[in-house]
Coordinates of N, CA and C and ligand atoms in Angstrom, one line a residue:
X1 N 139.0 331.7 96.0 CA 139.7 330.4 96.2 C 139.2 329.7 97.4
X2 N 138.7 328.6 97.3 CA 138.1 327.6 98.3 C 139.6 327.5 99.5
X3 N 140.3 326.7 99.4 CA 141.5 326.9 100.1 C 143.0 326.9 99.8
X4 N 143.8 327.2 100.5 CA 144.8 327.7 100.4 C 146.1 326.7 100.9
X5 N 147.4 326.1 100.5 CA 148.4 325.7 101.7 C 149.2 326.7 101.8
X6 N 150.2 326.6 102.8 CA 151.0 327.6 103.0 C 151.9 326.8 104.2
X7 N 153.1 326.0 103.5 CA 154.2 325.0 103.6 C 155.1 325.8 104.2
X8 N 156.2 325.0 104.7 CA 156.9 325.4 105.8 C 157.6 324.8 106.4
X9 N 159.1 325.3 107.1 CA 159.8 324.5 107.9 C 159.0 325.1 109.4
X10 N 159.1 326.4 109.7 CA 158.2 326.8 110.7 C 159.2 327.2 111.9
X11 N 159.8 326.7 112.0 CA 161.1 326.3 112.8 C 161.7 327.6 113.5
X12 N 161.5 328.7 114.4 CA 160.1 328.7 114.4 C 159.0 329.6 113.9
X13 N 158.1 329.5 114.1 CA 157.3 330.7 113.4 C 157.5 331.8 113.5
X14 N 157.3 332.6 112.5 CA 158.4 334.2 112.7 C 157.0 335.2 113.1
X15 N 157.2 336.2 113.0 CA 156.4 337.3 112.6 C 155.9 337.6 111.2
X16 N 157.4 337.0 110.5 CA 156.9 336.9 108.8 C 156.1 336.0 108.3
X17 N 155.9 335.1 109.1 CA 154.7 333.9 108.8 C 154.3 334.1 108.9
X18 N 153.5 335.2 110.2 CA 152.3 335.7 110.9 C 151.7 336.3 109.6
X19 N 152.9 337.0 109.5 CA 152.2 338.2 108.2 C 151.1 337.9 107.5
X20 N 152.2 336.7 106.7 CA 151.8 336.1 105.6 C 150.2 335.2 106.1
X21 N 150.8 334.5 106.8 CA 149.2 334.3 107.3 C 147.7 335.1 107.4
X22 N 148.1 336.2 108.1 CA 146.9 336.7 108.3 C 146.7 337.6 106.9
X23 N 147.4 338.0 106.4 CA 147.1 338.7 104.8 C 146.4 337.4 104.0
X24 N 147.1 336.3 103.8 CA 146.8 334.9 102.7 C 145.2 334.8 103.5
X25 N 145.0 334.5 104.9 CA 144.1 334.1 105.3 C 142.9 335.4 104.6
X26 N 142.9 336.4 104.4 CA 142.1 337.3 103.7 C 141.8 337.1 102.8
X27 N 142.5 336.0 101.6 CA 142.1 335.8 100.2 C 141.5 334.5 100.0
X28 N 141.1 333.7 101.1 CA 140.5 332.3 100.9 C 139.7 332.0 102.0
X29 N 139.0 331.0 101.5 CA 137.9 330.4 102.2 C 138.5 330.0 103.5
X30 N 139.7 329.5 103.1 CA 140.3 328.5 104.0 C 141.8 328.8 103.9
X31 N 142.3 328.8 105.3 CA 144.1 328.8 104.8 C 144.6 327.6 105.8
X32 N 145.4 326.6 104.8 CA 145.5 325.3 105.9 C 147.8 325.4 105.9
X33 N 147.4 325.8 106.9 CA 149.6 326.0 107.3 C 149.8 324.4 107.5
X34 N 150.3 323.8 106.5 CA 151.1 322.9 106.9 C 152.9 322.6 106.8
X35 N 152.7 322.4 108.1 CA 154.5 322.3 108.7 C 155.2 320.7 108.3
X36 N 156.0 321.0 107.9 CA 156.9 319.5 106.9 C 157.2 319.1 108.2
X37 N 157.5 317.9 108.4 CA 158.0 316.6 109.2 C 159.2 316.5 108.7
X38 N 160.3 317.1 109.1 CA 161.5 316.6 108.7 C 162.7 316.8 109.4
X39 N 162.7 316.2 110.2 CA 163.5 315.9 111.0 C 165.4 315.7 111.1
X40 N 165.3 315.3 109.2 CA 166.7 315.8 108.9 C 167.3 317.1 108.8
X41 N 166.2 318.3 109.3 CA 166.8 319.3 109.0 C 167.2 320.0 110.6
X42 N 167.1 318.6 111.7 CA 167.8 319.0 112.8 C 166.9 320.4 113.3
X43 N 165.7 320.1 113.6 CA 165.2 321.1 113.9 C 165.4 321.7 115.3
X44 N 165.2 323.0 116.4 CA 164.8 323.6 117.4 C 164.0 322.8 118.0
X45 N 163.1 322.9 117.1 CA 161.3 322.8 117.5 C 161.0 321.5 117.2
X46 N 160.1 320.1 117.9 CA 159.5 319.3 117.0 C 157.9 319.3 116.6
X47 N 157.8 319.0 116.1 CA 156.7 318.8 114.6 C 155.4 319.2 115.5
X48 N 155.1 318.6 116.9 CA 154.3 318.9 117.7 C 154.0 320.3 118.1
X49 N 155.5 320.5 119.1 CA 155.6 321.8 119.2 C 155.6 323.2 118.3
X50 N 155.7 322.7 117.5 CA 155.5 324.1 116.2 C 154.2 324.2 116.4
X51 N 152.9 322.7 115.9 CA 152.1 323.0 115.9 C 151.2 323.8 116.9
X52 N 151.9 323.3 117.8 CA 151.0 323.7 118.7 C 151.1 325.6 119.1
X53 N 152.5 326.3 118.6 CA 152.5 327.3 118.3 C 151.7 328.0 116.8
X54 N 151.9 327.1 116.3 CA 150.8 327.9 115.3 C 149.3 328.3 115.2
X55 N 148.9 326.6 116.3 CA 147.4 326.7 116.5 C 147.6 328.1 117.3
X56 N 148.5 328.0 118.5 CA 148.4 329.5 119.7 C 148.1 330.5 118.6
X57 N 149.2 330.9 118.1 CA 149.1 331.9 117.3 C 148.3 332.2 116.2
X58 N 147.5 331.2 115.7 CA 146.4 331.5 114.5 C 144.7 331.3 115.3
X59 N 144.9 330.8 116.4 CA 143.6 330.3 117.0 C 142.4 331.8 117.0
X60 N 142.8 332.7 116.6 CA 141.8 334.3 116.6 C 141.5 334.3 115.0
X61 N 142.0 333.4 114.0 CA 141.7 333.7 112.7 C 140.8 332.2 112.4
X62 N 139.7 332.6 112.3 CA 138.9 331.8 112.3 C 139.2 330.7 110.6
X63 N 139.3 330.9 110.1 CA 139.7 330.0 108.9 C 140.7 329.5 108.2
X64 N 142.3 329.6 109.5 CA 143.1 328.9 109.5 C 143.4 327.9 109.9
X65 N 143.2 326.4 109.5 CA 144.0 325.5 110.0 C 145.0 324.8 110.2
X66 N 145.7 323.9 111.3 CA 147.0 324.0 111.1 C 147.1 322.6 111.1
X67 N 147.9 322.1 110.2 CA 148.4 320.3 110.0 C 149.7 320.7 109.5
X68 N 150.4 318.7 109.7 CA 151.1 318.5 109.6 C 151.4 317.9 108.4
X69 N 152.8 317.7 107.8 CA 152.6 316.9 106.6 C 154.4 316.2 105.7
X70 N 154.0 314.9 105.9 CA 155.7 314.1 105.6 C 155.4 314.0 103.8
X71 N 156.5 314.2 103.4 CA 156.5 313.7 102.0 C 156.4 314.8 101.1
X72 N 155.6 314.3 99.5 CA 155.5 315.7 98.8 C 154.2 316.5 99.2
X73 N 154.8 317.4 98.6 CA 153.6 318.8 99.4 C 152.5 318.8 98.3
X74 N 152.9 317.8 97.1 CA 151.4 317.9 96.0 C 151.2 316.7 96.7
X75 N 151.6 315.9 97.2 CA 150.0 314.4 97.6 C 149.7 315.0 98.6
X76 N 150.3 316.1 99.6 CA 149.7 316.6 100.6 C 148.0 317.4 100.3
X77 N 148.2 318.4 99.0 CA 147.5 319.5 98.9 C 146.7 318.6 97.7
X78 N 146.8 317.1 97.4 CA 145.7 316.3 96.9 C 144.6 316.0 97.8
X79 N 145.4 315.9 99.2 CA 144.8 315.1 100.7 C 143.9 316.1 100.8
X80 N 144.1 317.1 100.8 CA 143.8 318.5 101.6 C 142.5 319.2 100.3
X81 N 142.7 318.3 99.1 CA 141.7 319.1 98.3 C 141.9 320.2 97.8
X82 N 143.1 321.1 97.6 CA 143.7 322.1 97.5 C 144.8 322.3 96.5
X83 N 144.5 323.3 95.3 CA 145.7 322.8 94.2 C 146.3 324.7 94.0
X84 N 146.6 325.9 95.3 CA 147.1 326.1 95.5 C 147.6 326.6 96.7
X85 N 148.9 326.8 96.1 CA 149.8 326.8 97.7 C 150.6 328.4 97.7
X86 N 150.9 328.9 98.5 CA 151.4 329.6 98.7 C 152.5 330.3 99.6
X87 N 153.6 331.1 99.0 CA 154.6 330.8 99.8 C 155.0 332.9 99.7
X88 N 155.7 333.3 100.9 CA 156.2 334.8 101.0 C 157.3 334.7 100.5
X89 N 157.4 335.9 99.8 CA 159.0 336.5 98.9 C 159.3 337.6 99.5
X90 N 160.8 336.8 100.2 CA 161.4 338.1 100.9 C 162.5 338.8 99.6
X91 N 163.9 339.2 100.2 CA 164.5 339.0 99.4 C 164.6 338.7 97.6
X92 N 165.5 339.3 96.9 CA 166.1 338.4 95.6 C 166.5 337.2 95.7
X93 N 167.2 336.7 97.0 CA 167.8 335.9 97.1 C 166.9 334.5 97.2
X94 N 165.7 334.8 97.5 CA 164.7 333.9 98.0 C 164.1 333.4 96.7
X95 N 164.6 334.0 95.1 CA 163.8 333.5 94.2 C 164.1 332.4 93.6
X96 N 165.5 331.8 93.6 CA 165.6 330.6 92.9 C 165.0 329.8 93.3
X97 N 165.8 329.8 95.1 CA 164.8 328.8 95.9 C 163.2 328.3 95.6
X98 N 162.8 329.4 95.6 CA 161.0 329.9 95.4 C 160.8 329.3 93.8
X99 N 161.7 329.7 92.9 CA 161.2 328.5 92.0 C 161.4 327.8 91.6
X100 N 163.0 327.2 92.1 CA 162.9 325.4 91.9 C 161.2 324.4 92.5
X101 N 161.2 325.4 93.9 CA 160.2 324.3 94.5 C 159.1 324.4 93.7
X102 N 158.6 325.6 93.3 CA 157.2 325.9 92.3 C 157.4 325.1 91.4
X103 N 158.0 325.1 90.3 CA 158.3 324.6 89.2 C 158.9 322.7 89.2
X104 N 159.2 322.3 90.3 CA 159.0 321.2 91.1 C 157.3 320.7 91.0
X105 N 157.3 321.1 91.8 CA 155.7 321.0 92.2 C 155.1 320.6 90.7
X106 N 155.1 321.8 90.3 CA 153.9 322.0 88.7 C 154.6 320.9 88.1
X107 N 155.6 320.2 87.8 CA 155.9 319.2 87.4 C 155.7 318.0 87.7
X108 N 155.8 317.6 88.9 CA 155.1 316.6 89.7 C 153.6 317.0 89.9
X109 N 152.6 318.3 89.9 CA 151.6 318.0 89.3 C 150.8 319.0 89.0
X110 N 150.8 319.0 87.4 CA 150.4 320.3 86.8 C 149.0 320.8 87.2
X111 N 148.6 320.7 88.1 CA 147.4 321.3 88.7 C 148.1 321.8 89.9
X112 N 148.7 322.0 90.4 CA 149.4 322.7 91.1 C 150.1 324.2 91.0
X113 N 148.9 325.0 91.2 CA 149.4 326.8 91.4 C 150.5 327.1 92.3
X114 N 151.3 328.2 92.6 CA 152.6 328.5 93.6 C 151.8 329.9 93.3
X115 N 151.6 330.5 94.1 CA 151.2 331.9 94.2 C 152.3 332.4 95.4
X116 N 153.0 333.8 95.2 CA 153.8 333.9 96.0 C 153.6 335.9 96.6
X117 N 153.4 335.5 97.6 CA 153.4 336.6 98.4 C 154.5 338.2 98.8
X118 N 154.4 339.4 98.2 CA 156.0 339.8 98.8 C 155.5 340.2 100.6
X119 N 156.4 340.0 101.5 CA 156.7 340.1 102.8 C 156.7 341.7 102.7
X120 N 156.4 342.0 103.9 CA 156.1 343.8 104.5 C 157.8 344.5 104.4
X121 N 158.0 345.3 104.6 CA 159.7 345.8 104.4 C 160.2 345.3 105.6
X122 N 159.8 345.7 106.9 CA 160.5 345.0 108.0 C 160.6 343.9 108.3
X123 N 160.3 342.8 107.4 CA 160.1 341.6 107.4 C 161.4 340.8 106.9
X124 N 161.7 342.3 105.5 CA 162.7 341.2 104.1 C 163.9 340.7 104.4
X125 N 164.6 340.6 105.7 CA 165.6 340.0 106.1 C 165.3 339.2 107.2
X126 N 164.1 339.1 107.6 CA 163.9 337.8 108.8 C 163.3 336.7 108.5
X127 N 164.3 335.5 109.1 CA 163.7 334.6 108.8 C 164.4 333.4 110.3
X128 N 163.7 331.8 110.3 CA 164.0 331.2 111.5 C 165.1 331.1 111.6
X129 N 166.2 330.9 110.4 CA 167.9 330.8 111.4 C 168.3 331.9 112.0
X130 N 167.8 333.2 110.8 CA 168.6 334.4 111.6 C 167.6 334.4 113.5
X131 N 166.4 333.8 113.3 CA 165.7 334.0 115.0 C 166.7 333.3 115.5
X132 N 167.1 332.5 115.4 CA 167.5 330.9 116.3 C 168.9 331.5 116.4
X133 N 169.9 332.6 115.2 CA 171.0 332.5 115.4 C 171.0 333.6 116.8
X134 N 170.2 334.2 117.0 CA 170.4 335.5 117.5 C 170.1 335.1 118.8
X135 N 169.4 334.3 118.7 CA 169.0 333.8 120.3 C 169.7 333.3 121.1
X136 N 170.5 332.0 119.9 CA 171.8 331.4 120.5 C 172.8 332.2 121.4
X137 N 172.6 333.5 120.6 CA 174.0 334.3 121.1 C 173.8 335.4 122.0
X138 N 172.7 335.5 122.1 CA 172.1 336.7 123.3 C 171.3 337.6 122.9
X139 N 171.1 337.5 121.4 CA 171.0 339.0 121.2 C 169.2 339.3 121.5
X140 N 169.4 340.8 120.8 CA 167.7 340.5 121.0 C 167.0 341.0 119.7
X141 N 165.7 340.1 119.9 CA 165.0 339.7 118.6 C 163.6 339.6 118.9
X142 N 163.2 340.9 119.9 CA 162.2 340.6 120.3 C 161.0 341.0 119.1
X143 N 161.4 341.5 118.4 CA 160.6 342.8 117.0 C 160.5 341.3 115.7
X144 N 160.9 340.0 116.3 CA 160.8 339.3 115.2 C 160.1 337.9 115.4
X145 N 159.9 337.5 116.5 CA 158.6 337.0 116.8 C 157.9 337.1 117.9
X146 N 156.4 336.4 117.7 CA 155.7 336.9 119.1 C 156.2 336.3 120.2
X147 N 155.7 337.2 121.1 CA 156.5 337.0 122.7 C 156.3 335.5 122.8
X148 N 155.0 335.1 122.6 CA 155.0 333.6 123.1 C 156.1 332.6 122.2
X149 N 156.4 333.2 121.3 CA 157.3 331.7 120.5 C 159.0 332.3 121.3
X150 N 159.4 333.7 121.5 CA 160.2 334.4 122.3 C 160.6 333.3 123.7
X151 N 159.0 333.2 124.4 CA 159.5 332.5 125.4 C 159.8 331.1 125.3
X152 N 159.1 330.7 124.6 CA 159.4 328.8 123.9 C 160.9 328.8 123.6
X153 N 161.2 329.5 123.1 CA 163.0 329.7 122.3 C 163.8 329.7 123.5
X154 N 163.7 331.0 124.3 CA 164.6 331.2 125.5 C 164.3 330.0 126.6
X155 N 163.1 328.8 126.9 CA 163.0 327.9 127.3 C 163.9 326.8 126.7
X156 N 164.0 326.5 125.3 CA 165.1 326.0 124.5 C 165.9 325.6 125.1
X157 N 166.9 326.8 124.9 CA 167.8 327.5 125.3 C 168.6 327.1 126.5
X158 N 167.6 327.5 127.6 CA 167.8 327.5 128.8 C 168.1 325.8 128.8
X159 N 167.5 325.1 128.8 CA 167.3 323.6 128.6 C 168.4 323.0 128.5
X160 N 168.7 323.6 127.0 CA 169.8 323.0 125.9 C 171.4 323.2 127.0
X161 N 171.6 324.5 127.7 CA 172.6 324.5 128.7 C 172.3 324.7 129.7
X162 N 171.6 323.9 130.0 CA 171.0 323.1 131.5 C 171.6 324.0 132.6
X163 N 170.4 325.2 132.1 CA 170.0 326.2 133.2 C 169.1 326.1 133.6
Ligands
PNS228 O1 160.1 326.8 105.3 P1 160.9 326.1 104.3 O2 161.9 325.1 104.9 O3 161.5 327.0 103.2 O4 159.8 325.2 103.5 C1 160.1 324.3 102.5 C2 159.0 323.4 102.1 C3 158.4 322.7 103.3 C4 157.9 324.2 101.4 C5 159.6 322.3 101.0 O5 160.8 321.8 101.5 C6 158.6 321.2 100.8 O6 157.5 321.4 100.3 N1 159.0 320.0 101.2 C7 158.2 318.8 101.0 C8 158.9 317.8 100.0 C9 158.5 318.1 98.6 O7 157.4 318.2 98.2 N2 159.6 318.3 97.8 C10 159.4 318.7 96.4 C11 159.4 320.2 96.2 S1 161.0 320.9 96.5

């Protein structure tokens, strides 16, 4: 496969993205992570800041790029030259979800692959609310992403009740 997308709220990046990253980034030329612009989903993180965590965090894997991207994710992966995308399967619960969007997509544009990844076992229940909820509340969640998005979060945080 020439390249790859690999869509996202990102919000923030977990360790199960990492995963998924550095395994997806093994099966293509190219793996381009692009983080949705969407701002109605009341994010943590904005659109910049993610990125600039993901470049930190992918900057050692030489043939991942990271962009940004508003709208649908097929004019995206037209832009990009890229007609598949790819998304991790945690959970059962994660399948409807997983294929309205696929089945979305391939409709809006039938050159459009969804290839879907399963997540590692310690992985199949993490994801960015459960990070964000745990942080909110003290707990600790250091086994769930890397230190550096750890300290971006707890700076949040700190911020958010102006400590
Ligand atoms: O990390 P997420 O929030 O589960 O990612 C969801 C994402 C970004 C893949 C999905 O919401 C998306 O592709 N949004 C862009 C708008 C779009 O193309 N909608 C049609 C397919 S549902």
């Amino acid at each position: 496969m020439k390249s790859v997308v690999y869509p996202g709220s990102f919000d923030p990046p977990t360790n199960g993205h990492l995963d998924i990253i550095k395994r997806a980034s093994q099966l293509t030329d190219k793996l381009i992570v692009a983080v949705l612009n969407n701002q109605a989903k009341m994010p943590m993180f904005s659109l910049e800041e993610k990125m600039e965590m993901l470049k930190e965090l992918t900057k050692s894997i030489e043939n991942v790029e990271v962009y940004s991207f508003d709208g649908l994710l097929v004019d995206f992966c037209e832009k990009v030259n890229s007609n598949v995308v790819i998304r991790g399967l945690r959970a059962l619960t994660d399948f409807e979800y997983e294929f309205q969007i696929a089945l979305t997509n391939r409709t809006l544009n039938k050159n459009i692959e969804t290839l879907f990844m399963a997540t590692t076992t310690e992985n199949l229940w993490l994801s960015s609310s459960v990070v964000k909820e745990i942080a909110m509340l003290n707990g600790e969640y250091s086994g769930m992403v890397p230190l550096f998005v750890k300290n971006k979060i707890e700076e949040k945080i700190s911020k958010k009740r102006g400590v």
